[in-house]
Amino acid sequence: MAIRRNSFVNLAGNLVGLVLFAALTPLYFHVIGAERYGILAIIWTFLSFFSAFDFGMGSALTYRIASEARSDTSHQSDYFWTAMSISLPVGVLTGIILFGLVGGGLGNLFNLSPKVGIELFRSAPALLAIGVCTVLLSTAGGLLRGREYFVTNAVLAALSLALSILLPVLAALLISPSLNVLILATLAGRLIVVLSAIVFAHAVILAGARPSVSMRSARSLTGYGAWSSLGGIIELTISSADRFIMGAVAGPAVVGYYSVPSSVLARVMIFPMSLGSAALPQMASRSAADEAILARKVVKMASMLTPCFVAGLFLAEPFLRLWMGQKFAGIATLPMQLLLPAFWMEGLSALLFYRLLAQGRPKTSAAVGAIILLPYCALIYYLAGIWGVAGGAAGYLGRNTMLLGGRTAVTRSWRMMAEAIGIDLALLVAGLGACLIALPGRPPILVGVLITTASIVLTLKRRPPEFDSLVRDSLRRLPLRPFRSDLNTGNGSDG
């Protein structure tokens, strides 16, 4: 099954960033301080909006190439360069609008110290350039996914994650921990990755085909991409509101304590995200009945992670204490326990998001996000104002509950989701309830062992056959080496 192999490749690439994040975050946090780490977390969240400001070109490329131009290189080249020509001015324009406000607004909003405020002002040009690079990389990634070049995509993702962590840490240690130095180091890494992606796309995927731009391709891409972009902007607004609102209500230092556990769990999400991105071109090319069968398999595969989230509820405090220190654990343990079921829901919700894109329904995805946006912002503003970091985490849990429910409704997946994850959800609720009842102490070890063991046993008993095949494939392919699909599911040379 090509999706198994492609998911494994995506997963392996992202694990590099996870290992580096785990190893270097404590050093990074203590070298630059809670205030700078918090404002960087807000900036990177803000910067993530640029992935949606490619006017949906990345997802539109994936969909159009997977469903229309799988074997026509000249058609693919026309789509690619048309998409890049749209993305570049859009990225520049939005970068000017957004990052032109950095020096004048962000520092005042979050009450930064004068020194950090000056550093932030000096960072605005580099942030603009990083934004443009992010837009172009997002668009180029659409071609890689559409042609199922998942090895290359994974290598670029790993390189991007590695450089975004290593270069700023080295700059902080060897040059200065100031924001402008850290952001310049990040820009250097982004430039390396985006140039590599463009050169590879032109020389290898498109076989050096002559670049061309056409109105026909532009209309086809923007028709799909506009709604995809709007949905992405709404989605990123929903995902980013926690840090912005908490920063405004409680200050950037509080965001730093929230962002570390949140970032850990976001990186654990690489498995469902890898599944979803690998399944997207497959679902887009199948009939409705076959697409529904594939979607069920993907959801069941993602639910295999449930025991990790259940165990994480009971291991959050010792993990944070050993990793970040006793003081940090005292503040961040309860938020992490609330974020664990939130991210479990987010992974499943992401799979339904990919399903909507594969069905050619980006407008529906955008509508779901728009409906929950204002209620979520109001919820997190209220809870963060009352309970600080823990309130922000509780608001994020509410957000993902609404998002998963909305996407399940519009894809008519209630029965499928109930059968696939009903027991898993019950065990997560039981584990979180045990942790909350035990506050301010730790939950009894016996309770944690019983609930975690039940989750492991039930998950293994209900595992899909594809999981065993994925494990066998993973063991055979270590160390990772380039390979291609042996099924008629794509034409990428490393698929």
mmCIF file of N, CA, C and O in Angstrom, residues 279 283 286 289-301 351-352 355 359 413 416-417 420:
data_model
loop_
_atom_site.group_PDB
_atom_site.id
_atom_site.type_symbol
_atom_site.label_atom_id
_atom_site.label_comp_id
_atom_site.label_asym_id
_atom_site.label_seq_id
_atom_site.Cartn_x
_atom_site.Cartn_y
_atom_site.Cartn_z
ATOM 1 N N ALA A 279 -2.438 10.448 2.076
ATOM 2 C CA ALA A 279 -3.713 9.947 1.566
ATOM 3 C C ALA A 279 -4.397 10.935 0.627
ATOM 4 O O ALA A 279 -5.223 10.518 -0.199
ATOM 5 N N MET A 283 -6.970 9.828 -2.250
ATOM 6 C CA MET A 283 -8.412 10.036 -2.126
ATOM 7 C C MET A 283 -8.935 10.890 -3.274
ATOM 8 O O MET A 283 -10.061 10.696 -3.751
ATOM 9 N N ARG A 286 -9.798 8.768 -6.445
ATOM 10 C CA ARG A 286 -10.655 7.592 -6.325
ATOM 11 C C ARG A 286 -12.133 7.950 -6.434
ATOM 12 O O ARG A 286 -12.520 9.104 -6.271
ATOM 13 N N ALA A 289 -17.050 5.855 -3.380
ATOM 14 C CA ALA A 289 -17.109 4.668 -2.523
ATOM 15 C C ALA A 289 -15.713 4.260 -2.058
ATOM 16 O O ALA A 289 -15.496 3.949 -0.876
ATOM 17 N N ASP A 290 -14.745 4.255 -2.969
ATOM 18 C CA ASP A 290 -13.382 3.884 -2.601
ATOM 19 C C ASP A 290 -12.759 4.927 -1.680
ATOM 20 O O ASP A 290 -11.973 4.589 -0.780
ATOM 21 N N GLU A 291 -13.099 6.190 -1.900
ATOM 22 C CA GLU A 291 -12.580 7.250 -1.031
ATOM 23 C C GLU A 291 -13.077 7.076 0.396
ATOM 24 O O GLU A 291 -12.326 7.269 1.365
ATOM 25 N N ALA A 292 -14.332 6.680 0.583
ATOM 26 C CA ALA A 292 -14.886 6.467 1.919
ATOM 27 C C ALA A 292 -14.193 5.301 2.618
ATOM 28 O O ALA A 292 -13.900 5.363 3.816
ATOM 29 N N ILE A 293 -13.905 4.245 1.866
ATOM 30 C CA ILE A 293 -13.201 3.095 2.446
ATOM 31 C C ILE A 293 -11.800 3.492 2.887
ATOM 32 O O ILE A 293 -11.339 3.131 3.980
ATOM 33 N N LEU A 294 -11.120 4.245 2.039
ATOM 34 C CA LEU A 294 -9.764 4.688 2.377
ATOM 35 C C LEU A 294 -9.777 5.615 3.583
ATOM 36 O O LEU A 294 -8.909 5.517 4.466
ATOM 37 N N ALA A 295 -10.749 6.518 3.647
ATOM 38 C CA ALA A 295 -10.839 7.435 4.787
ATOM 39 C C ALA A 295 -11.019 6.667 6.098
ATOM 40 O O ALA A 295 -10.420 7.008 7.131
ATOM 41 N N ARG A 296 -11.835 5.628 6.086
ATOM 42 C CA ARG A 296 -12.032 4.810 7.286
ATOM 43 C C ARG A 296 -10.717 4.159 7.733
ATOM 44 O O ARG A 296 -10.388 4.126 8.923
ATOM 45 N N LYS A 297 -9.968 3.635 6.770
ATOM 46 C CA LYS A 297 -8.691 3.012 7.105
ATOM 47 C C LYS A 297 -7.714 4.015 7.712
ATOM 48 O O LYS A 297 -6.999 3.708 8.672
ATOM 49 N N VAL A 298 -7.686 5.219 7.149
ATOM 50 C CA VAL A 298 -6.760 6.238 7.641
ATOM 51 C C VAL A 298 -7.118 6.651 9.071
ATOM 52 O O VAL A 298 -6.236 6.803 9.927
ATOM 53 N N VAL A 299 -8.411 6.824 9.360
ATOM 54 C CA VAL A 299 -8.834 7.182 10.715
ATOM 55 C C VAL A 299 -8.467 6.081 11.708
ATOM 56 O O VAL A 299 -7.981 6.345 12.820
ATOM 57 N N LYS A 300 -8.686 4.830 11.325
ATOM 58 C CA LYS A 300 -8.339 3.723 12.220
ATOM 59 C C LYS A 300 -6.836 3.662 12.469
ATOM 60 O O LYS A 300 -6.392 3.346 13.577
ATOM 61 N N MET A 301 -6.058 3.960 11.437
ATOM 62 C CA MET A 301 -4.607 3.974 11.616
ATOM 63 C C MET A 301 -4.193 5.066 12.600
ATOM 64 O O MET A 301 -3.372 4.851 13.496
ATOM 65 N N LEU A 351 -7.489 14.791 9.572
ATOM 66 C CA LEU A 351 -7.771 13.775 8.565
ATOM 67 C C LEU A 351 -9.067 14.089 7.815
ATOM 68 O O LEU A 351 -9.166 13.883 6.598
ATOM 69 N N LEU A 352 -10.060 14.585 8.545
ATOM 70 C CA LEU A 352 -11.310 14.975 7.892
ATOM 71 C C LEU A 352 -11.111 16.216 7.023
ATOM 72 O O LEU A 352 -11.779 16.388 5.998
ATOM 73 N N ARG A 355 -9.771 15.012 3.886
ATOM 74 C CA ARG A 355 -10.843 14.357 3.140
ATOM 75 C C ARG A 355 -11.686 15.391 2.379
ATOM 76 O O ARG A 355 -12.067 15.169 1.223
ATOM 77 N N GLN A 359 -12.129 15.743 -1.741
ATOM 78 C CA GLN A 359 -13.450 15.754 -2.366
ATOM 79 C C GLN A 359 -13.701 17.028 -3.167
ATOM 80 O O GLN A 359 -14.776 17.185 -3.751
ATOM 81 N N SER A 413 -19.652 11.631 8.813
ATOM 82 C CA SER A 413 -18.774 10.561 9.292
ATOM 83 C C SER A 413 -19.098 10.125 10.716
ATOM 84 O O SER A 413 -18.254 9.515 11.375
ATOM 85 N N MET A 416 -18.847 6.305 11.200
ATOM 86 C CA MET A 416 -17.467 5.873 11.037
ATOM 87 C C MET A 416 -16.621 6.281 12.240
ATOM 88 O O MET A 416 -15.843 5.470 12.772
ATOM 89 N N MET A 417 -16.750 7.533 12.698
ATOM 90 C CA MET A 417 -15.948 8.011 13.820
ATOM 91 C C MET A 417 -16.327 7.308 15.117
ATOM 92 O O MET A 417 -15.460 6.987 15.936
ATOM 93 N N ALA A 420 -14.766 3.887 15.000
ATOM 94 C CA ALA A 420 -13.301 3.889 14.975
ATOM 95 C C ALA A 420 -12.680 4.417 16.258
ATOM 96 O O ALA A 420 -11.632 3.927 16.696
#
